[in-house]
Amino acid sequence: MNTEKMDHQKILKSLEASHFIKIINNGNWFESHAIIYAKEIKDTIFLLFVVSESEGKTEDIRALIAQFDDVGNIGKHEPEQILFYLSIRKKNDLHYFEKFMKICD
């Protein structure tokens, strides 16, 4: 059994259960088939998970902490600034992200 593989569907269900807002990408900052999950963690600072899908299969998940002047601009415009970026492709990537989030609390 390959323990490096992630259960992408489990991650997506977890985001939805954690009250992330699902945003359709209408801009050109991410690829057109990307789905964005966003949650405001501080005034104008958002935790984003960008999910790239192709033919119904999740290809890539990226985590970002970024500043947008308004939640309505997410998926339409680039952020004012990116404070953190991580491409999550293996379970270890997610583990490092969890550690980072605990340090920042």
PDB file of C-alpha atoms in Angstrom, residues 4 9 33 58 63 73 78-79 82 86 88-89 92-93 96-97 105:
ATOM      1  CA  GLU A   4       2.267   8.670   0.188  1.00  0.00           C
ATOM      2  CA  GLN A   9     -12.024  13.549  -1.634  1.00  0.00           C
ATOM      3  CA  HIS A  33     -10.888  24.417 -14.153  1.00  0.00           C
ATOM      4  CA  THR A  58      -8.274  15.964  -8.606  1.00  0.00           C
ATOM      5  CA  ALA A  63      -2.655  26.021  -0.022  1.00  0.00           C
ATOM      6  CA  ASN A  73     -12.302  39.455  -5.539  1.00  0.00           C
ATOM      7  CA  GLU A  78      -4.831  38.346  -8.073  1.00  0.00           C
ATOM      8  CA  PRO A  79      -4.333  38.901  -4.338  1.00  0.00           C
ATOM      9  CA  ILE A  82       0.727  36.180  -0.978  1.00  0.00           C
ATOM     10  CA  LEU A  86       2.421  25.324  -0.581  1.00  0.00           C
ATOM     11  CA  ILE A  88       0.193  19.668  -1.605  1.00  0.00           C
ATOM     12  CA  ARG A  89       0.924  16.521  -3.564  1.00  0.00           C
ATOM     13  CA  ASN A  92       3.984  14.709   3.958  1.00  0.00           C
ATOM     14  CA  ASP A  93       3.180  18.059   2.315  1.00  0.00           C
ATOM     15  CA  TYR A  96       4.101  20.106   7.036  1.00  0.00           C
ATOM     16  CA  PHE A  97       1.223  22.478   6.361  1.00  0.00           C
ATOM     17  CA  ASP A 105      -1.784  30.082  16.044  1.00  0.00           C
TER      18      ASP A 105
END
